[in-house]
Amino acid sequence: MAVLTGLCLIVAVAACERGEPSSAPPAAPSPSVERPAPGDHRLTLKHNGLDRTYLLHAPPGYDPSRSPALVIAMHFYPGTGSAMRELTSLDAKADKDNVLVAYPDGNAGGFNALICCGKADDVGFLNALTDHLVQTWRVDPTRVFLTGISNGADMSFRAAVESTGRFAAIGVVSGGYSGPLTTPENYVPKSPVSVITFIGSQDRNDSVFEAGMRTWQQRLRCKPSPKASGVPGVTRTMARCADGSDVSIYTIASMGHSWPGATTGQLAAPTAGLSATDLMWEFFAAHPRKATT
């Protein structure tokens, strides 16, 4: 499977978001007839006149009558759903728990998140993709989760704020709540969305990510408290917010702009001491969507 790596750091001229250079993305996967069934599916969803492509992994035990949960995993810029799939190893977790995993391809290699990339209506696309998978694949609408790294992580924050009542929790890796869109005090979710995030202290955007989490918690009136991580060089903070959502922050002293615990891909951090995939999977399982208070 081809792996695309690279991130972007916002620059007015270069369409780059947070990070490293990358090779050009390959051609988008060809569409196929959609028949809900176990296995790997390359699919297309038309949205706003664009054919938006995505990979969908359904576990061997996929059973629509059991209303599976859904995780939507978003890649870095420039990248592809295939690269995100290889980096995260989410399929292996899904196979054990009757969970669907969708890996959307950003338009032209990126998502229109908080500080870049492009002008596509990606919030609308994620809403449409969620609705489609709820209707066609019988996903449980109270157990839909977002995760992403870098540009995809920023996109998780944007969708959490702007898609009221769709997403139960987000898993943010090497990304942040920052940029002009986040300036207004009321730019927070209108219904509870829990957050688990992983920040590398060696990431050049570390201070931005940490400041963003402080702002998020202040606006939602969260009460943070340190918790033992059990891993040398890793700090953990937990918080319960006024709307009933939870925030869990892992700060990894030795890590840069990476996915902790990943063993393949340029953005892998196999020696981080913990697995973002494992920890966010547990967090998602414990955080179905809460009713608005």
Short mmCIF file of C-alpha atoms in Angstrom, two decimals:
data_model
loop_
_atom_site.label_atom_id
_atom_site.label_comp_id
_atom_site.label_asym_id
_atom_site.label_seq_id
_atom_site.Cartn_x
_atom_site.Cartn_y
_atom_site.Cartn_z
CA MET A 1 0.00 0.00 0.00
CA ALA A 2 1.47 3.35 -0.98
CA VAL A 3 2.15 5.61 1.94
CA LEU A 4 1.96 9.38 1.59
CA THR A 5 3.56 11.36 4.29
CA GLY A 6 3.90 15.01 4.92
CA LEU A 7 2.15 17.72 6.75
CA CYS A 8 1.76 21.38 6.41
CA LEU A 9 2.60 24.54 8.21
CA ILE A 10 0.38 27.41 7.21
CA VAL A 11 2.04 29.78 4.86
CA ALA A 12 0.15 32.37 2.87
CA VAL A 13 1.72 31.38 -0.43
CA ALA A 14 2.37 27.66 -0.09
CA ALA A 15 -0.70 25.52 0.54
CA CYS A 16 0.89 23.67 3.41
CA GLU A 17 -0.39 23.01 6.93
CA ARG A 18 1.68 21.60 9.80
CA GLY A 19 4.90 19.73 9.07
CA GLU A 20 7.04 17.92 6.55
CA PRO A 21 7.30 17.77 2.72
CA SER A 22 5.76 14.84 0.92
CA SER A 23 5.55 13.13 -2.42
CA ALA A 24 2.58 13.86 -4.67
CA PRO A 25 -0.64 11.99 -3.86
CA PRO A 26 -1.62 9.11 -6.15
CA ALA A 27 -4.74 9.03 -8.25
CA ALA A 28 -7.99 8.82 -6.30
CA PRO A 29 -9.40 5.30 -5.89
CA SER A 30 -11.96 4.30 -8.47
CA PRO A 31 -15.58 4.10 -7.30
CA SER A 32 -17.34 0.77 -6.92
CA VAL A 33 -20.87 -0.45 -6.45
CA GLU A 34 -21.80 -0.08 -2.81
CA ARG A 35 -23.01 -3.27 -1.17
CA PRO A 36 -22.84 -3.26 2.63
CA ALA A 37 -20.78 -6.30 3.61
CA PRO A 38 -17.63 -7.22 5.50
CA GLY A 39 -14.35 -6.26 3.87
CA ASP A 40 -12.60 -3.26 2.39
CA HIS A 41 -14.52 -0.95 0.09
CA ARG A 42 -13.38 1.93 -2.13
CA LEU A 43 -16.38 4.21 -2.37
CA THR A 44 -17.47 7.58 -3.70
CA LEU A 45 -19.97 10.05 -2.29
CA LYS A 46 -21.01 13.04 -4.36
CA HIS A 47 -21.10 16.24 -2.32
CA ASN A 48 -21.39 19.81 -3.58
CA GLY A 49 -20.73 18.63 -7.11
CA LEU A 50 -17.53 16.79 -6.17
CA ASP A 51 -16.94 13.05 -6.17
CA ARG A 52 -15.50 12.53 -2.68
CA THR A 53 -13.66 9.25 -2.30
CA TYR A 54 -13.10 7.21 0.83
CA LEU A 55 -12.04 3.79 2.02
CA LEU A 56 -14.43 1.92 4.27
CA HIS A 57 -13.35 -1.03 6.38
CA ALA A 58 -16.11 -3.31 7.67
CA PRO A 59 -14.97 -6.04 10.10
CA PRO A 60 -15.41 -9.74 9.34
CA GLY A 61 -18.25 -9.83 11.86
CA TYR A 62 -20.05 -6.81 10.42
CA ASP A 63 -23.74 -7.13 11.21
CA PRO A 64 -25.99 -4.15 10.42
CA SER A 65 -28.58 -5.40 12.91
CA ARG A 66 -26.06 -4.74 15.71
CA SER A 67 -25.78 -1.02 14.83
CA PRO A 68 -21.99 -0.75 14.61
CA ALA A 69 -20.07 2.29 15.81
CA LEU A 70 -18.18 4.38 13.24
CA VAL A 71 -14.74 5.99 13.36
CA ILE A 72 -13.87 8.50 10.62
CA ALA A 73 -10.08 8.90 10.36
CA MET A 74 -8.58 11.90 8.54
CA HIS A 75 -5.08 12.19 7.15
CA PHE A 76 -2.38 14.87 7.19
CA TYR A 77 -1.70 17.26 4.30
CA PRO A 78 -0.94 16.26 1.64
CA GLY A 79 -2.18 12.74 2.15
CA THR A 80 -4.73 10.05 1.43
CA GLY A 81 -7.09 7.79 3.33
CA SER A 82 -4.81 4.88 2.44
CA ALA A 83 -1.88 6.52 4.21
CA MET A 84 -4.00 7.18 7.28
CA ARG A 85 -5.15 3.59 7.30
CA GLU A 86 -1.62 2.25 7.30
CA LEU A 87 -0.39 4.70 9.93
CA THR A 88 -3.10 4.08 12.54
CA SER A 89 -3.80 0.32 12.42
CA LEU A 90 -7.43 1.09 13.26
CA ASP A 91 -8.68 -1.84 11.18
CA ALA A 92 -7.29 -4.35 13.67
CA LYS A 93 -9.24 -2.68 16.49
CA ALA A 94 -12.39 -2.55 14.40
CA ASP A 95 -12.21 -6.26 13.61
CA LYS A 96 -12.58 -7.09 17.30
CA ASP A 97 -15.44 -4.72 18.11
CA ASN A 98 -17.89 -4.59 15.17
CA VAL A 99 -16.84 -1.05 14.28
CA LEU A 100 -16.70 0.53 10.82
CA VAL A 101 -13.73 2.73 9.95
CA ALA A 102 -13.93 5.29 7.14
CA TYR A 103 -10.82 6.92 5.69
CA PRO A 104 -11.88 9.89 3.56
CA ASP A 105 -9.56 11.49 1.02
CA GLY A 106 -9.20 15.24 1.41
CA ASN A 107 -9.91 17.32 -1.68
CA ALA A 108 -6.58 17.83 -3.48
CA GLY A 109 -4.83 16.08 -0.58
CA GLY A 110 -6.18 18.12 2.31
CA PHE A 111 -9.16 19.12 4.43
CA ASN A 112 -10.51 22.66 4.80
CA ALA A 113 -9.76 22.74 8.51
CA LEU A 114 -8.94 25.55 10.92
CA ILE A 115 -5.81 26.97 9.27
CA CYS A 116 -5.82 25.30 5.86
CA CYS A 117 -6.29 23.56 3.30
CA GLY A 118 -8.46 24.48 0.33
CA LYS A 119 -12.04 25.71 0.17
CA ALA A 120 -14.12 22.52 0.08
CA ASP A 121 -17.10 22.24 2.42
CA ASP A 122 -15.51 19.48 4.45
CA VAL A 123 -17.80 19.95 7.43
CA GLY A 124 -20.72 19.37 5.10
CA PHE A 125 -18.94 16.39 3.53
CA LEU A 126 -18.33 14.75 6.93
CA ASN A 127 -21.98 15.32 7.85
CA ALA A 128 -23.13 13.80 4.55
CA LEU A 129 -20.75 10.86 4.93
CA THR A 130 -22.00 10.21 8.46
CA ASP A 131 -25.64 10.40 7.38
CA HIS A 132 -24.98 8.07 4.46
CA LEU A 133 -23.28 5.46 6.63
CA VAL A 134 -26.03 5.68 9.25
CA GLN A 135 -28.69 5.12 6.61
CA THR A 136 -26.95 2.60 4.32
CA TRP A 137 -24.64 0.74 6.70
CA ARG A 138 -26.89 1.09 9.78
CA VAL A 139 -24.27 2.82 11.91
CA ASP A 140 -25.36 3.76 15.43
CA PRO A 141 -25.78 7.58 15.25
CA THR A 142 -24.87 7.96 18.93
CA ARG A 143 -21.47 6.32 18.39
CA VAL A 144 -19.83 8.26 15.57
CA PHE A 145 -16.27 9.43 16.28
CA LEU A 146 -13.65 11.49 14.46
CA THR A 147 -9.90 11.19 14.58
CA GLY A 148 -7.07 12.71 12.64
CA ILE A 149 -3.45 13.79 12.60
CA SER A 150 -2.19 17.29 11.78
CA ASN A 151 -4.56 18.72 9.12
CA GLY A 152 -6.99 15.87 9.89
CA ALA A 153 -6.72 16.61 13.62
CA ASP A 154 -7.55 20.27 13.03
CA MET A 155 -10.48 19.13 10.90
CA SER A 156 -11.73 17.04 13.81
CA PHE A 157 -11.92 20.18 15.96
CA ARG A 158 -13.71 22.15 13.25
CA ALA A 159 -16.31 19.44 12.69
CA ALA A 160 -16.81 19.00 16.45
CA VAL A 161 -17.75 22.67 16.71
CA GLU A 162 -19.75 23.12 13.52
CA SER A 163 -21.62 19.78 13.29
CA THR A 164 -24.01 19.95 16.21
CA GLY A 165 -25.28 16.61 17.45
CA ARG A 166 -23.37 14.32 15.09
CA PHE A 167 -20.06 13.41 16.67
CA ALA A 168 -19.71 11.94 20.15
CA ALA A 169 -15.96 12.40 20.62
CA ILE A 170 -12.81 13.26 18.73
CA GLY A 171 -9.28 11.85 18.89
CA VAL A 172 -6.72 14.54 18.04
CA VAL A 173 -3.10 13.64 17.29
CA SER A 174 -0.48 16.32 16.63
CA GLY A 175 -3.11 18.92 15.85
CA GLY A 176 -4.77 21.84 17.53
CA TYR A 177 -7.64 24.19 18.19
CA SER A 178 -6.16 27.33 16.66
CA GLY A 179 -6.49 29.87 13.87
CA PRO A 180 -8.87 32.73 13.01
CA LEU A 181 -12.02 30.60 13.14
CA THR A 182 -11.41 29.86 16.82
CA THR A 183 -11.13 33.53 17.85
CA PRO A 184 -14.80 34.04 18.88
CA GLU A 185 -15.55 32.96 22.43
CA ASN A 186 -18.64 31.07 21.24
CA TYR A 187 -16.69 28.91 18.79
CA VAL A 188 -17.25 25.73 20.81
CA PRO A 189 -19.56 22.73 20.39
CA LYS A 190 -23.24 23.45 20.99
CA SER A 191 -23.70 19.89 22.27
CA PRO A 192 -21.17 17.79 24.23
CA VAL A 193 -18.17 16.45 22.30
CA SER A 194 -15.45 14.75 24.34
CA VAL A 195 -11.80 15.09 23.33
CA ILE A 196 -8.70 12.95 23.71
CA THR A 197 -5.51 14.49 22.35
CA PHE A 198 -1.82 13.60 22.05
CA ILE A 199 0.80 16.35 21.92
CA GLY A 200 4.53 15.87 21.38
CA SER A 201 6.72 18.30 23.31
CA GLN A 202 9.25 18.20 20.43
CA ASP A 203 6.58 19.25 17.92
CA ARG A 204 7.30 22.76 16.64
CA ASN A 205 3.60 23.51 17.13
CA ASP A 206 3.59 22.23 20.72
CA SER A 207 2.88 25.62 22.30
CA VAL A 208 0.03 26.29 19.86
CA PHE A 209 -1.60 22.95 20.63
CA GLU A 210 -1.27 23.38 24.38
CA ALA A 211 -2.67 26.93 24.26
CA GLY A 212 -5.58 25.70 22.19
CA MET A 213 -6.46 23.06 24.76
CA ARG A 214 -6.34 25.63 27.55
CA THR A 215 -8.74 27.85 25.57
CA TRP A 216 -11.06 24.92 24.80
CA GLN A 217 -11.26 23.99 28.48
CA GLN A 218 -11.75 27.57 29.65
CA ARG A 219 -14.61 28.16 27.24
CA LEU A 220 -16.35 24.92 28.16
CA ARG A 221 -15.69 25.46 31.89
CA CYS A 222 -13.72 22.26 32.31
CA LYS A 223 -11.96 21.37 35.55
CA PRO A 224 -8.61 19.77 34.72
CA SER A 225 -6.63 17.63 37.11
CA PRO A 226 -3.37 15.70 36.57
CA LYS A 227 -3.51 11.92 36.47
CA ALA A 228 -0.73 9.37 36.51
CA SER A 229 0.10 8.19 33.00
CA GLY A 230 2.11 5.19 34.09
CA VAL A 231 4.67 5.99 31.37
CA PRO A 232 7.97 7.82 32.01
CA GLY A 233 8.10 11.11 30.11
CA VAL A 234 4.33 11.22 29.56
CA THR A 235 1.99 13.51 31.45
CA ARG A 236 -1.76 13.12 31.48
CA THR A 237 -4.51 15.57 32.39
CA MET A 238 -8.20 14.74 32.66
CA ALA A 239 -11.09 17.21 32.85
CA ARG A 240 -14.85 17.11 33.16
CA CYS A 241 -16.56 20.05 31.46
CA ALA A 242 -19.75 21.90 32.36
CA ASP A 243 -21.65 20.38 29.42
CA GLY A 244 -20.79 16.83 30.56
CA SER A 245 -18.03 16.22 28.03
CA ASP A 246 -14.57 14.98 29.01
CA VAL A 247 -11.09 16.09 27.96
CA SER A 248 -8.03 13.83 28.17
CA ILE A 249 -4.62 15.28 27.26
CA TYR A 250 -1.44 13.23 26.86
CA THR A 251 1.82 15.18 26.53
CA ILE A 252 4.80 13.11 25.37
CA ALA A 253 8.17 14.69 26.15
CA SER A 254 10.23 12.84 23.55
CA MET A 255 7.81 12.98 20.61
CA GLY A 256 7.57 15.33 17.66
CA HIS A 257 4.84 15.64 15.01
CA SER A 258 3.83 11.99 15.01
CA TRP A 259 1.27 9.31 15.83
CA PRO A 260 2.39 7.69 19.11
CA GLY A 261 2.65 3.94 18.98
CA ALA A 262 2.44 3.70 15.18
CA THR A 263 5.00 1.31 13.71
CA THR A 264 4.78 2.16 10.00
CA GLY A 265 4.97 5.39 8.03
CA GLN A 266 7.10 8.55 8.28
CA LEU A 267 4.84 9.91 11.02
CA ALA A 268 5.13 6.81 13.19
CA ALA A 269 6.47 7.12 16.74
CA PRO A 270 6.90 3.49 17.82
CA THR A 271 8.95 4.37 20.93
CA ALA A 272 6.55 6.98 22.34
CA GLY A 273 5.67 4.66 25.21
CA LEU A 274 1.94 4.51 24.51
CA SER A 275 -0.46 3.85 21.66
CA ALA A 276 -2.76 6.65 20.55
CA THR A 277 -4.85 4.07 18.69
CA ASP A 278 -5.41 1.94 21.80
CA LEU A 279 -6.11 4.84 24.15
CA MET A 280 -8.50 6.69 21.86
CA TRP A 281 -10.33 3.44 21.09
CA GLU A 282 -10.97 2.96 24.81
CA PHE A 283 -11.95 6.62 25.14
CA PHE A 284 -14.43 6.38 22.26
CA ALA A 285 -16.00 3.23 23.70
CA ALA A 286 -16.61 5.08 26.97
CA HIS A 287 -18.04 8.20 25.33
CA PRO A 288 -21.18 7.69 23.25
CA ARG A 289 -22.94 10.90 22.34
CA LYS A 290 -24.49 12.74 25.26
CA ALA A 291 -27.82 14.53 25.12
CA THR A 292 -27.65 18.30 25.08
CA THR A 293 -28.01 19.72 28.60
#
